[in-house]
PDB file of C-alpha atoms in Angstrom:
ATOM      1  CA  MET A   1      -0.087  -0.130   0.008  1.00  0.00           C
ATOM      2  CA  ILE A   2       1.281   3.441  -0.762  1.00  0.00           C
ATOM      3  CA  PRO A   3       1.438   6.256   1.938  1.00  0.00           C
ATOM      4  CA  SER A   4      -0.209   9.136   1.554  1.00  0.00           C
ATOM      5  CA  ALA A   5       1.459  12.190  -0.168  1.00  0.00           C
ATOM      6  CA  GLY A   6       0.159  14.356   2.902  1.00  0.00           C
ATOM      7  CA  GLN A   7       2.968  12.673   4.904  1.00  0.00           C
ATOM      8  CA  ALA A   8       5.626  13.467   1.984  1.00  0.00           C
ATOM      9  CA  THR A   9       9.222  14.522   2.855  1.00  0.00           C
ATOM     10  CA  THR A  10      12.495  15.478   0.703  1.00  0.00           C
ATOM     11  CA  CYS A  11      14.330  12.586  -0.480  1.00  0.00           C
ATOM     12  CA  GLY A  12      16.967  13.674  -2.961  1.00  0.00           C
ATOM     13  CA  VAL A  13      16.439  11.338  -5.781  1.00  0.00           C
ATOM     14  CA  PRO A  14      15.508  12.562  -9.286  1.00  0.00           C
ATOM     15  CA  GLY A  15      12.110  10.960 -10.253  1.00  0.00           C
ATOM     16  CA  VAL A  16      11.105   9.810  -6.682  1.00  0.00           C
ATOM     17  CA  ILE A  17       8.430  11.213  -4.598  1.00  0.00           C
ATOM     18  CA  SER A  18       8.631  10.085  -0.896  1.00  0.00           C
ATOM     19  CA  TRP A  19       6.390   9.622   2.139  1.00  0.00           C
ATOM     20  CA  SER A  20       7.463   9.571   5.974  1.00  0.00           C
ATOM     21  CA  HIS A  21       5.707   7.265   8.376  1.00  0.00           C
ATOM     22  CA  PRO A  22       6.672   6.669  12.019  1.00  0.00           C
ATOM     23  CA  GLY A  23       9.958   5.219  11.898  1.00  0.00           C
ATOM     24  CA  HIS A  24       9.923   4.292   7.796  1.00  0.00           C
ATOM     25  CA  ARG A  25      10.612   6.617   4.894  1.00  0.00           C
ATOM     26  CA  TYR A  26       9.186   5.022   1.544  1.00  0.00           C
ATOM     27  CA  ALA A  27       9.648   6.095  -2.187  1.00  0.00           C
ATOM     28  CA  LEU A  28       7.839   5.716  -5.218  1.00  0.00           C
ATOM     29  CA  ALA A  29       9.983   5.952  -8.320  1.00  0.00           C
ATOM     30  CA  VAL A  30       7.448   7.732 -11.234  1.00  0.00           C
ATOM     31  CA  PRO A  31       8.219   8.443 -14.770  1.00  0.00           C
ATOM     32  CA  ALA A  32       8.854  12.149 -15.173  1.00  0.00           C
ATOM     33  CA  PRO A  33      10.963  14.042 -17.401  1.00  0.00           C
ATOM     34  CA  GLY A  34      14.332  14.890 -16.571  1.00  0.00           C
ATOM     35  CA  THR A  35      13.863  18.302 -16.101  1.00  0.00           C
ATOM     36  CA  GLY A  36      12.262  18.264 -12.246  1.00  0.00           C
ATOM     37  CA  ARG A  37      12.394  16.538  -8.886  1.00  0.00           C
ATOM     38  CA  THR A  38       9.062  16.861  -6.749  1.00  0.00           C
ATOM     39  CA  THR A  39       9.013  16.038  -2.973  1.00  0.00           C
ATOM     40  CA  GLN A  40       7.154  17.154  -0.098  1.00  0.00           C
ATOM     41  CA  SER A  41       7.368  18.108   3.264  1.00  0.00           C
ATOM     42  CA  PRO A  42       5.605  16.619   6.254  1.00  0.00           C
ATOM     43  CA  SER A  43       2.954  19.105   6.014  1.00  0.00           C
ATOM     44  CA  GLY A  44       2.144  17.936   2.326  1.00  0.00           C
ATOM     45  CA  GLN A  45       3.597  21.023   0.273  1.00  0.00           C
ATOM     46  CA  VAL A  46       5.171  20.276  -2.680  1.00  0.00           C
ATOM     47  CA  SER A  47       8.929  20.471  -3.247  1.00  0.00           C
ATOM     48  CA  VAL A  48      10.353  20.706  -6.427  1.00  0.00           C
ATOM     49  CA  ARG A  49      14.217  19.577  -7.149  1.00  0.00           C
ATOM     50  CA  SER A  50      14.893  21.321 -10.564  1.00  0.00           C
ATOM     51  CA  GLY A  51      17.987  20.141 -12.664  1.00  0.00           C
ATOM     52  CA  PRO A  52      18.741  17.705 -15.577  1.00  0.00           C
ATOM     53  CA  GLY A  53      18.404  14.137 -15.243  1.00  0.00           C
ATOM     54  CA  THR A  54      21.207  11.971 -16.155  1.00  0.00           C
ATOM     55  CA  GLY A  55      21.249   8.396 -17.223  1.00  0.00           C
ATOM     56  CA  ALA A  56      22.231   5.234 -15.610  1.00  0.00           C
ATOM     57  CA  GLY A  57      25.823   5.638 -15.582  1.00  0.00           C
ATOM     58  CA  GLY A  58      25.974   9.264 -15.391  1.00  0.00           C
ATOM     59  CA  PRO A  59      27.398  11.349 -12.338  1.00  0.00           C
ATOM     60  CA  GLU A  60      24.040  11.627 -10.813  1.00  0.00           C
ATOM     61  CA  ARG A  61      23.861   7.792 -10.203  1.00  0.00           C
ATOM     62  CA  SER A  62      27.198   8.181  -8.669  1.00  0.00           C
ATOM     63  CA  ARG A  63      26.424  10.714  -6.224  1.00  0.00           C
ATOM     64  CA  ARG A  64      23.269   8.805  -5.594  1.00  0.00           C
ATOM     65  CA  MET A  65      25.278   5.462  -4.631  1.00  0.00           C
ATOM     66  CA  ARG A  66      27.589   7.519  -2.611  1.00  0.00           C
ATOM     67  CA  ARG A  67      24.805   8.725  -0.418  1.00  0.00           C
ATOM     68  CA  GLY A  68      23.635   5.297   0.041  1.00  0.00           C
ATOM     69  CA  LEU A  69      20.464   5.798  -2.239  1.00  0.00           C
ATOM     70  CA  THR A  70      18.782   3.389  -4.427  1.00  0.00           C
ATOM     71  CA  PRO A  71      18.729   4.668  -8.279  1.00  0.00           C
ATOM     72  CA  ALA A  72      15.321   5.312  -9.311  1.00  0.00           C
ATOM     73  CA  HIS A  73      15.206   2.973 -12.254  1.00  0.00           C
ATOM     74  CA  HIS A  74      15.313  -0.127  -9.745  1.00  0.00           C
ATOM     75  CA  THR A  75      12.620   1.514  -7.751  1.00  0.00           C
ATOM     76  CA  LEU A  76       9.895   1.571 -10.479  1.00  0.00           C
ATOM     77  CA  GLY A  77       6.386   0.530  -9.443  1.00  0.00           C
ATOM     78  CA  ARG A  78       7.807  -0.577  -5.681  1.00  0.00           C
ATOM     79  CA  PRO A  79       8.317   1.307  -2.145  1.00  0.00           C
ATOM     80  CA  VAL A  80      11.895   1.573  -1.107  1.00  0.00           C
ATOM     81  CA  GLU A  81      13.239   2.783   2.224  1.00  0.00           C
ATOM     82  CA  LEU A  82      15.568   6.136   2.094  1.00  0.00           C
ATOM     83  CA  PRO A  83      17.760   7.844   4.283  1.00  0.00           C
ATOM     84  CA  ASP A  84      15.963  10.406   6.603  1.00  0.00           C
ATOM     85  CA  VAL A  85      18.902  13.342   7.093  1.00  0.00           C
ATOM     86  CA  ARG A  86      20.962  15.023   4.569  1.00  0.00           C
ATOM     87  CA  LEU A  87      24.265  16.712   5.215  1.00  0.00           C
ATOM     88  CA  VAL A  88      25.806  19.165   2.767  1.00  0.00           C
ATOM     89  CA  ILE A  89      28.925  20.610   3.291  1.00  0.00           C
ATOM     90  CA  ALA A  90      29.056  23.790   0.847  1.00  0.00           C
ATOM     91  CA  ARG A  91      30.567  27.163   0.316  1.00  0.00           C
ATOM     92  CA  CYS A  92      27.396  29.074   0.024  1.00  0.00           C
ATOM     93  CA  SER A  93      25.960  32.594   1.411  1.00  0.00           C
ATOM     94  CA  VAL A  94      22.716  33.009   3.007  1.00  0.00           C
ATOM     95  CA  ASP A  95      19.521  35.390   2.851  1.00  0.00           C
ATOM     96  CA  TYR A  96      16.616  35.460   4.999  1.00  0.00           C
ATOM     97  CA  VAL A  97      13.492  37.564   4.294  1.00  0.00           C
ATOM     98  CA  GLY A  98      10.710  37.458   6.889  1.00  0.00           C
ATOM     99  CA  ARG A  99       9.850  39.338   9.695  1.00  0.00           C
ATOM    100  CA  LEU A 100      13.167  40.825   9.298  1.00  0.00           C
ATOM    101  CA  THR A 101      15.958  40.324   6.705  1.00  0.00           C
ATOM    102  CA  ALA A 102      19.609  38.650   7.361  1.00  0.00           C
ATOM    103  CA  HIS A 103      22.605  38.004   5.290  1.00  0.00           C
ATOM    104  CA  LEU A 104      25.632  35.319   5.671  1.00  0.00           C
ATOM    105  CA  PRO A 105      28.062  36.063   3.422  1.00  0.00           C
ATOM    106  CA  GLU A 106      29.873  33.518   1.246  1.00  0.00           C
ATOM    107  CA  ALA A 107      31.688  30.941   3.414  1.00  0.00           C
ATOM    108  CA  LEU A 108      32.093  27.111   4.145  1.00  0.00           C
ATOM    109  CA  ARG A 109      29.049  25.901   6.105  1.00  0.00           C
ATOM    110  CA  LEU A 110      27.067  22.766   6.953  1.00  0.00           C
ATOM    111  CA  ILE A 111      23.504  22.547   5.398  1.00  0.00           C
ATOM    112  CA  LEU A 112      21.383  20.002   7.515  1.00  0.00           C
ATOM    113  CA  VAL A 113      18.192  18.742   6.158  1.00  0.00           C
ATOM    114  CA  LYS A 114      16.182  16.741   8.987  1.00  0.00           C
ATOM    115  CA  ALA A 115      13.730  14.142   8.256  1.00  0.00           C
ATOM    116  CA  ASP A 116      11.253  16.384  10.398  1.00  0.00           C
ATOM    117  CA  GLY A 117      11.304  18.863   7.443  1.00  0.00           C
ATOM    118  CA  SER A 118      13.658  21.601   9.357  1.00  0.00           C
ATOM    119  CA  VAL A 119      16.968  23.145   7.031  1.00  0.00           C
ATOM    120  CA  GLN A 120      19.507  24.468   9.031  1.00  0.00           C
ATOM    121  CA  VAL A 121      22.607  26.144   8.193  1.00  0.00           C
ATOM    122  CA  HIS A 122      25.550  25.617  10.552  1.00  0.00           C
ATOM    123  CA  SER A 123      29.245  27.013  10.992  1.00  0.00           C
ATOM    124  CA  ASP A 124      32.190  25.571  12.860  1.00  0.00           C
ATOM    125  CA  GLY A 125      31.547  27.795  15.806  1.00  0.00           C
ATOM    126  CA  GLY A 126      28.574  28.905  17.844  1.00  0.00           C
ATOM    127  CA  SER A 127      28.412  25.457  19.432  1.00  0.00           C
ATOM    128  CA  TYR A 128      25.173  23.718  18.547  1.00  0.00           C
ATOM    129  CA  LYS A 129      22.986  26.708  17.405  1.00  0.00           C
ATOM    130  CA  PRO A 130      22.648  27.468  13.535  1.00  0.00           C
ATOM    131  CA  LEU A 131      23.448  30.538  11.802  1.00  0.00           C
ATOM    132  CA  ASN A 132      20.058  30.367  10.116  1.00  0.00           C
ATOM    133  CA  TRP A 133      17.284  27.692   9.836  1.00  0.00           C
ATOM    134  CA  MET A 134      13.442  27.241   8.717  1.00  0.00           C
ATOM    135  CA  SER A 135      11.348  25.364  11.018  1.00  0.00           C
ATOM    136  CA  PRO A 136       8.856  22.557   9.506  1.00  0.00           C
ATOM    137  CA  PRO A 137       6.881  22.191   7.951  1.00  0.00           C
ATOM    138  CA  CYS A 138       8.742  23.811   4.773  1.00  0.00           C
ATOM    139  CA  LYS A 139       8.911  23.625   0.949  1.00  0.00           C
ATOM    140  CA  VAL A 140      12.280  23.224  -0.554  1.00  0.00           C
ATOM    141  CA  THR A 141      13.081  24.175  -4.064  1.00  0.00           C
ATOM    142  CA  GLU A 142      16.603  23.238  -5.193  1.00  0.00           C
ATOM    143  CA  GLU A 143      18.120  24.278  -8.686  1.00  0.00           C
ATOM    144  CA  PRO A 144      21.733  24.451  -9.654  1.00  0.00           C
ATOM    145  CA  GLY A 145      23.548  26.765  -7.467  1.00  0.00           C
ATOM    146  CA  ARG A 146      20.772  27.600  -5.495  1.00  0.00           C
ATOM    147  CA  TRP A 147      18.242  26.363  -2.830  1.00  0.00           C
ATOM    148  CA  THR A 148      15.060  28.339  -1.916  1.00  0.00           C
ATOM    149  CA  VAL A 149      13.435  27.386   1.429  1.00  0.00           C
ATOM    150  CA  THR A 150       9.851  28.655   2.141  1.00  0.00           C
ATOM    151  CA  GLY A 151       8.240  28.460   5.413  1.00  0.00           C
ATOM    152  CA  LYS A 152       4.343  28.217   6.349  1.00  0.00           C
ATOM    153  CA  GLY A 153       4.163  31.982   7.044  1.00  0.00           C
ATOM    154  CA  GLY A 154       5.709  32.817   3.308  1.00  0.00           C
ATOM    155  CA  GLU A 155       9.273  33.697   4.974  1.00  0.00           C
ATOM    156  CA  THR A 156      12.152  32.561   2.565  1.00  0.00           C
ATOM    157  CA  LEU A 157      15.907  31.365   3.109  1.00  0.00           C
ATOM    158  CA  ALA A 158      17.846  31.750  -0.040  1.00  0.00           C
ATOM    159  CA  ILE A 159      21.234  29.400  -0.056  1.00  0.00           C
ATOM    160  CA  MET A 160      23.284  30.404  -2.885  1.00  0.00           C
ATOM    161  CA  ILE A 161      26.036  27.688  -3.218  1.00  0.00           C
ATOM    162  CA  SER A 162      29.059  28.137  -5.262  1.00  0.00           C
ATOM    163  CA  GLU A 163      30.816  24.931  -4.319  1.00  0.00           C
ATOM    164  CA  VAL A 164      29.867  21.581  -2.621  1.00  0.00           C
ATOM    165  CA  LEU A 165      32.492  19.596  -0.821  1.00  0.00           C
ATOM    166  CA  SER A 166      30.147  16.992   0.335  1.00  0.00           C
ATOM    167  CA  ASP A 167      26.629  15.818  -0.084  1.00  0.00           C
ATOM    168  CA  THR A 168      25.560  12.696   2.113  1.00  0.00           C
ATOM    169  CA  SER A 169      22.496  11.014   3.596  1.00  0.00           C
ATOM    170  CA  ALA A 170      22.095   8.846   6.496  1.00  0.00           C
ATOM    171  CA  GLU A 171      19.316   6.997   8.151  1.00  0.00           C
ATOM    172  CA  LEU A 172      19.521   7.397  12.081  1.00  0.00           C
ATOM    173  CA  GLY A 173      16.783   5.073  12.871  1.00  0.00           C
ATOM    174  CA  THR A 174      14.957   5.115  15.813  1.00  0.00           C
ATOM    175  CA  GLU A 175      16.139   7.580  18.625  1.00  0.00           C
ATOM    176  CA  PRO A 176      15.949   5.931  22.165  1.00  0.00           C
ATOM    177  CA  GLY A 177      16.015   9.192  23.925  1.00  0.00           C
ATOM    178  CA  LEU A 178      18.402  10.644  26.453  1.00  0.00           C
ATOM    179  CA  VAL A 179      18.903   8.592  29.679  1.00  0.00           C
ATOM    180  CA  LYS A 180      20.055  11.076  32.615  1.00  0.00           C
ATOM    181  CA  ASP A 181      22.127   9.621  35.439  1.00  0.00           C
ATOM    182  CA  GLY A 182      21.710  11.252  39.093  1.00  0.00           C
ATOM    183  CA  VAL A 183      18.176  12.627  38.262  1.00  0.00           C
ATOM    184  CA  GLU A 184      15.844  12.983  41.511  1.00  0.00           C
ATOM    185  CA  ALA A 185      14.164   9.525  40.893  1.00  0.00           C
ATOM    186  CA  HIS A 186      17.708   7.764  40.989  1.00  0.00           C
ATOM    187  CA  LEU A 187      18.448   9.939  44.494  1.00  0.00           C
ATOM    188  CA  GLN A 188      15.078   8.852  45.922  1.00  0.00           C
ATOM    189  CA  GLU A 189      15.695   4.837  45.097  1.00  0.00           C
ATOM    190  CA  LEU A 190      18.961   5.264  46.622  1.00  0.00           C
ATOM    191  CA  LEU A 191      18.122   7.208  49.723  1.00  0.00           C
ATOM    192  CA  ALA A 192      15.248   4.945  50.404  1.00  0.00           C
ATOM    193  CA  VAL A 193      17.314   2.008  51.037  1.00  0.00           C
ATOM    194  CA  GLN A 194      20.374   3.827  52.508  1.00  0.00           C
ATOM    195  CA  LEU A 195      18.578   6.250  55.456  1.00  0.00           C
ATOM    196  CA  GLY A 196      21.426   5.525  57.477  1.00  0.00           C
ATOM    197  CA  VAL A 197      22.316   8.768  55.392  1.00  0.00           C
ATOM    198  CA  LEU A 198      20.045  10.596  57.238  1.00  0.00           C
ATOM    199  CA  GLY A 199      20.792   9.108  60.687  1.00  0.00           C
ATOM    200  CA  ASP A 200      20.888   5.964  62.934  1.00  0.00           C
ATOM    201  CA  GLY A 201      17.678   4.002  63.531  1.00  0.00           C
ATOM    202  CA  TRP A 202      15.645   5.461  60.672  1.00  0.00           C
ATOM    203  CA  ARG A 203      12.922   3.203  58.801  1.00  0.00           C
ATOM    204  CA  LEU A 204      11.104   4.090  55.718  1.00  0.00           C
ATOM    205  CA  VAL A 205       7.215   4.653  55.553  1.00  0.00           C
ATOM    206  CA  ARG A 206       6.667   5.150  52.089  1.00  0.00           C
ATOM    207  CA  ARG A 207       8.063   6.648  48.904  1.00  0.00           C
ATOM    208  CA  GLU A 208       5.933   9.120  47.517  1.00  0.00           C
ATOM    209  CA  TYR A 209       3.858   9.585  50.549  1.00  0.00           C
ATOM    210  CA  PRO A 210       0.583  11.523  48.996  1.00  0.00           C
ATOM    211  CA  THR A 211      -0.550  14.850  49.815  1.00  0.00           C
ATOM    212  CA  PRO A 212      -3.404  16.877  48.575  1.00  0.00           C
ATOM    213  CA  ILE A 213      -1.004  18.968  46.663  1.00  0.00           C
ATOM    214  CA  GLY A 214       1.154  15.936  45.168  1.00  0.00           C
ATOM    215  CA  PRO A 215       3.418  13.352  46.835  1.00  0.00           C
ATOM    216  CA  VAL A 216       6.234  14.121  48.810  1.00  0.00           C
ATOM    217  CA  ASP A 217       9.519  11.931  48.126  1.00  0.00           C
ATOM    218  CA  LEU A 218       9.887   9.973  51.232  1.00  0.00           C
ATOM    219  CA  MET A 219       7.957   9.675  54.578  1.00  0.00           C
ATOM    220  CA  CYS A 220       9.980   8.158  57.365  1.00  0.00           C
ATOM    221  CA  ARG A 221      10.375   7.465  61.085  1.00  0.00           C
ATOM    222  CA  ASP A 222      13.553   8.833  62.754  1.00  0.00           C
ATOM    223  CA  GLY A 223      15.336   6.860  65.541  1.00  0.00           C
ATOM    224  CA  ALA A 224      12.912   8.255  68.074  1.00  0.00           C
ATOM    225  CA  GLY A 225      10.143   7.491  65.860  1.00  0.00           C
ATOM    226  CA  ARG A 226       8.940  10.717  64.936  1.00  0.00           C
ATOM    227  CA  SER A 227       7.664  11.426  61.297  1.00  0.00           C
ATOM    228  CA  VAL A 228       9.981  13.494  58.805  1.00  0.00           C
ATOM    229  CA  ALA A 229       8.924  14.247  55.474  1.00  0.00           C
ATOM    230  CA  VAL A 230      12.055  14.300  52.795  1.00  0.00           C
ATOM    231  CA  GLU A 231      12.213  16.299  49.718  1.00  0.00           C
ATOM    232  CA  ILE A 232      14.948  15.281  47.402  1.00  0.00           C
ATOM    233  CA  LYS A 233      16.412  17.471  44.826  1.00  0.00           C
ATOM    234  CA  ARG A 234      19.489  17.342  42.538  1.00  0.00           C
ATOM    235  CA  ARG A 235      19.898  21.154  42.994  1.00  0.00           C
ATOM    236  CA  GLY A 236      18.252  22.329  46.259  1.00  0.00           C
ATOM    237  CA  GLU A 237      16.927  26.132  45.248  1.00  0.00           C
ATOM    238  CA  ILE A 238      14.476  28.450  47.189  1.00  0.00           C
ATOM    239  CA  ASP A 239      11.165  26.696  45.338  1.00  0.00           C
ATOM    240  CA  GLY A 240      12.220  23.253  46.659  1.00  0.00           C
ATOM    241  CA  VAL A 241      12.244  24.642  50.280  1.00  0.00           C
ATOM    242  CA  GLU A 242       8.838  26.085  49.542  1.00  0.00           C
ATOM    243  CA  GLN A 243       7.435  23.202  48.252  1.00  0.00           C
ATOM    244  CA  LEU A 244       8.637  20.957  51.086  1.00  0.00           C
ATOM    245  CA  THR A 245       7.162  23.946  53.583  1.00  0.00           C
ATOM    246  CA  ARG A 246       3.636  23.345  51.851  1.00  0.00           C
ATOM    247  CA  TYR A 247       3.904  19.596  51.972  1.00  0.00           C
ATOM    248  CA  LEU A 248       4.739  20.164  56.121  1.00  0.00           C
ATOM    249  CA  GLU A 249       1.919  22.192  56.762  1.00  0.00           C
ATOM    250  CA  LEU A 250      -0.465  19.734  54.993  1.00  0.00           C
ATOM    251  CA  LEU A 251       0.962  16.759  56.951  1.00  0.00           C
ATOM    252  CA  ASN A 252       1.039  18.337  60.062  1.00  0.00           C
ATOM    253  CA  ARG A 253      -2.940  18.537  59.957  1.00  0.00           C
ATOM    254  CA  ASP A 254      -2.838  14.893  60.319  1.00  0.00           C
ATOM    255  CA  PRO A 255      -2.934  13.670  63.951  1.00  0.00           C
ATOM    256  CA  LEU A 256      -1.599  10.519  63.220  1.00  0.00           C
ATOM    257  CA  LEU A 257       1.544  12.278  61.800  1.00  0.00           C
ATOM    258  CA  ALA A 258       2.068  15.223  63.690  1.00  0.00           C
ATOM    259  CA  PRO A 259       4.391  16.349  64.408  1.00  0.00           C
ATOM    260  CA  VAL A 260       5.942  15.854  60.889  1.00  0.00           C
ATOM    261  CA  HIS A 261       9.464  17.613  60.540  1.00  0.00           C
ATOM    262  CA  GLY A 262      11.158  18.019  57.558  1.00  0.00           C
ATOM    263  CA  VAL A 263      14.528  17.051  55.727  1.00  0.00           C
ATOM    264  CA  PHE A 264      15.599  19.031  52.408  1.00  0.00           C
ATOM    265  CA  ALA A 265      18.178  16.509  50.659  1.00  0.00           C
ATOM    266  CA  ALA A 266      20.172  17.589  47.338  1.00  0.00           C
ATOM    267  CA  GLN A 267      23.333  17.046  45.699  1.00  0.00           C
ATOM    268  CA  GLU A 268      24.104  20.608  46.161  1.00  0.00           C
ATOM    269  CA  ILE A 269      22.053  23.150  48.073  1.00  0.00           C
ATOM    270  CA  ARG A 270      22.404  26.888  47.222  1.00  0.00           C
ATOM    271  CA  PRO A 271      23.074  29.188  50.130  1.00  0.00           C
ATOM    272  CA  GLN A 272      19.734  31.053  50.189  1.00  0.00           C
ATOM    273  CA  ALA A 273      17.766  27.989  50.209  1.00  0.00           C
ATOM    274  CA  ARG A 274      19.674  26.452  53.017  1.00  0.00           C
ATOM    275  CA  VAL A 275      19.228  29.954  54.880  1.00  0.00           C
ATOM    276  CA  LEU A 276      15.553  29.868  54.142  1.00  0.00           C
ATOM    277  CA  ALA A 277      15.173  25.900  55.436  1.00  0.00           C
ATOM    278  CA  THR A 278      16.984  26.310  58.490  1.00  0.00           C
ATOM    279  CA  ASP A 279      14.807  29.637  59.364  1.00  0.00           C
ATOM    280  CA  ARG A 280      11.849  27.331  59.102  1.00  0.00           C
ATOM    281  CA  GLY A 281      13.026  24.714  61.122  1.00  0.00           C
ATOM    282  CA  ILE A 282      13.741  22.372  58.111  1.00  0.00           C
ATOM    283  CA  ARG A 283      17.130  20.350  58.415  1.00  0.00           C
ATOM    284  CA  CYS A 284      19.445  20.344  55.306  1.00  0.00           C
ATOM    285  CA  VAL A 285      21.250  17.287  53.771  1.00  0.00           C
ATOM    286  CA  THR A 286      24.021  16.997  51.039  1.00  0.00           C
ATOM    287  CA  LEU A 287      23.777  13.617  49.395  1.00  0.00           C
ATOM    288  CA  ASP A 288      27.240  12.437  48.045  1.00  0.00           C
ATOM    289  CA  TYR A 289      25.748  10.731  44.701  1.00  0.00           C
ATOM    290  CA  ASP A 290      28.796   8.608  43.846  1.00  0.00           C
ATOM    291  CA  THR A 291      28.973   7.077  47.450  1.00  0.00           C
ATOM    292  CA  MET A 292      25.479   6.473  47.488  1.00  0.00           C
ATOM    293  CA  ARG A 293      25.859   3.952  44.167  1.00  0.00           C
ATOM    294  CA  GLY A 294      29.113   2.419  45.365  1.00  0.00           C
ATOM    295  CA  VAL A 295      31.583   4.411  43.174  1.00  0.00           C
ATOM    296  CA  GLU A 296      35.090   4.442  44.436  1.00  0.00           C
ATOM    297  CA  PRO A 297      36.613   8.345  44.418  1.00  0.00           C
ATOM    298  CA  ASP A 298      39.463   8.981  41.963  1.00  0.00           C
ATOM    299  CA  ASN A 299      43.000   9.760  42.947  1.00  0.00           C
ATOM    300  CA  THR A 300      42.542   7.604  46.370  1.00  0.00           C
ATOM    301  CA  LEU A 301      45.680   5.574  47.989  1.00  0.00           C
ATOM    302  CA  PHE A 302      43.500   3.249  49.667  1.00  0.00           C
TER     303      PHE A 302
END
């Protein structure tokens, strides 16, 4: 079954219309004159790549092979999976016309065309931020020496290319997402089984103890049997102290728990937060994440 054209996106292969589905990109080669290349962005807008077509043995086929793309004459009548991201290193100048105008003089830059339909122009500096870009959905018209990128609001990004050093495409596959280490959930898990960090004789009542405005991270009993609410943060700031204060106010209304004391635990506690917590009778505890998870510190003799 051929996917709908409303989900199509640029593929960069002459005579090929491409579609994007979650986790898949397909193309159907269509008979077309060698003077244009029609594709679409994820919004369903048409994009035309202009330029002469070439035969099976011409330079266009070689470029496609270097990019890892399947030549169009091998795909007639059947969908094939295409790369998602295109990276072009080129000497170019860039002009943006929209709510304001901006000009980038000619220099060697990276042009990035992503599967989500965005086009970005990067330099070697400036960290991860592009010099200029067009957010999706957008229409791309590619002609010899010139790319015109048109946004949904009519703004345009004109990229004038005088020299192409590299033009490659790649399929990145499914993104598993960023897994952070040392987040509050990890700290909560570790502290729940290492309550000795807070004092001798402590025991856990419940993790995520409910209150009318949300759960407090740990509800415990200290060595003397008193109720203690523990709020855990990676960085302890004033907002965290205010949050624990609200929890304590509500928990102390329960005669089965009151009086409830508070502990504000974090890997790092800002001085202002420590002052506020102390003023409200809340104890501050700095957590050593590496020690709690059993990581030996570097540069130690024993």
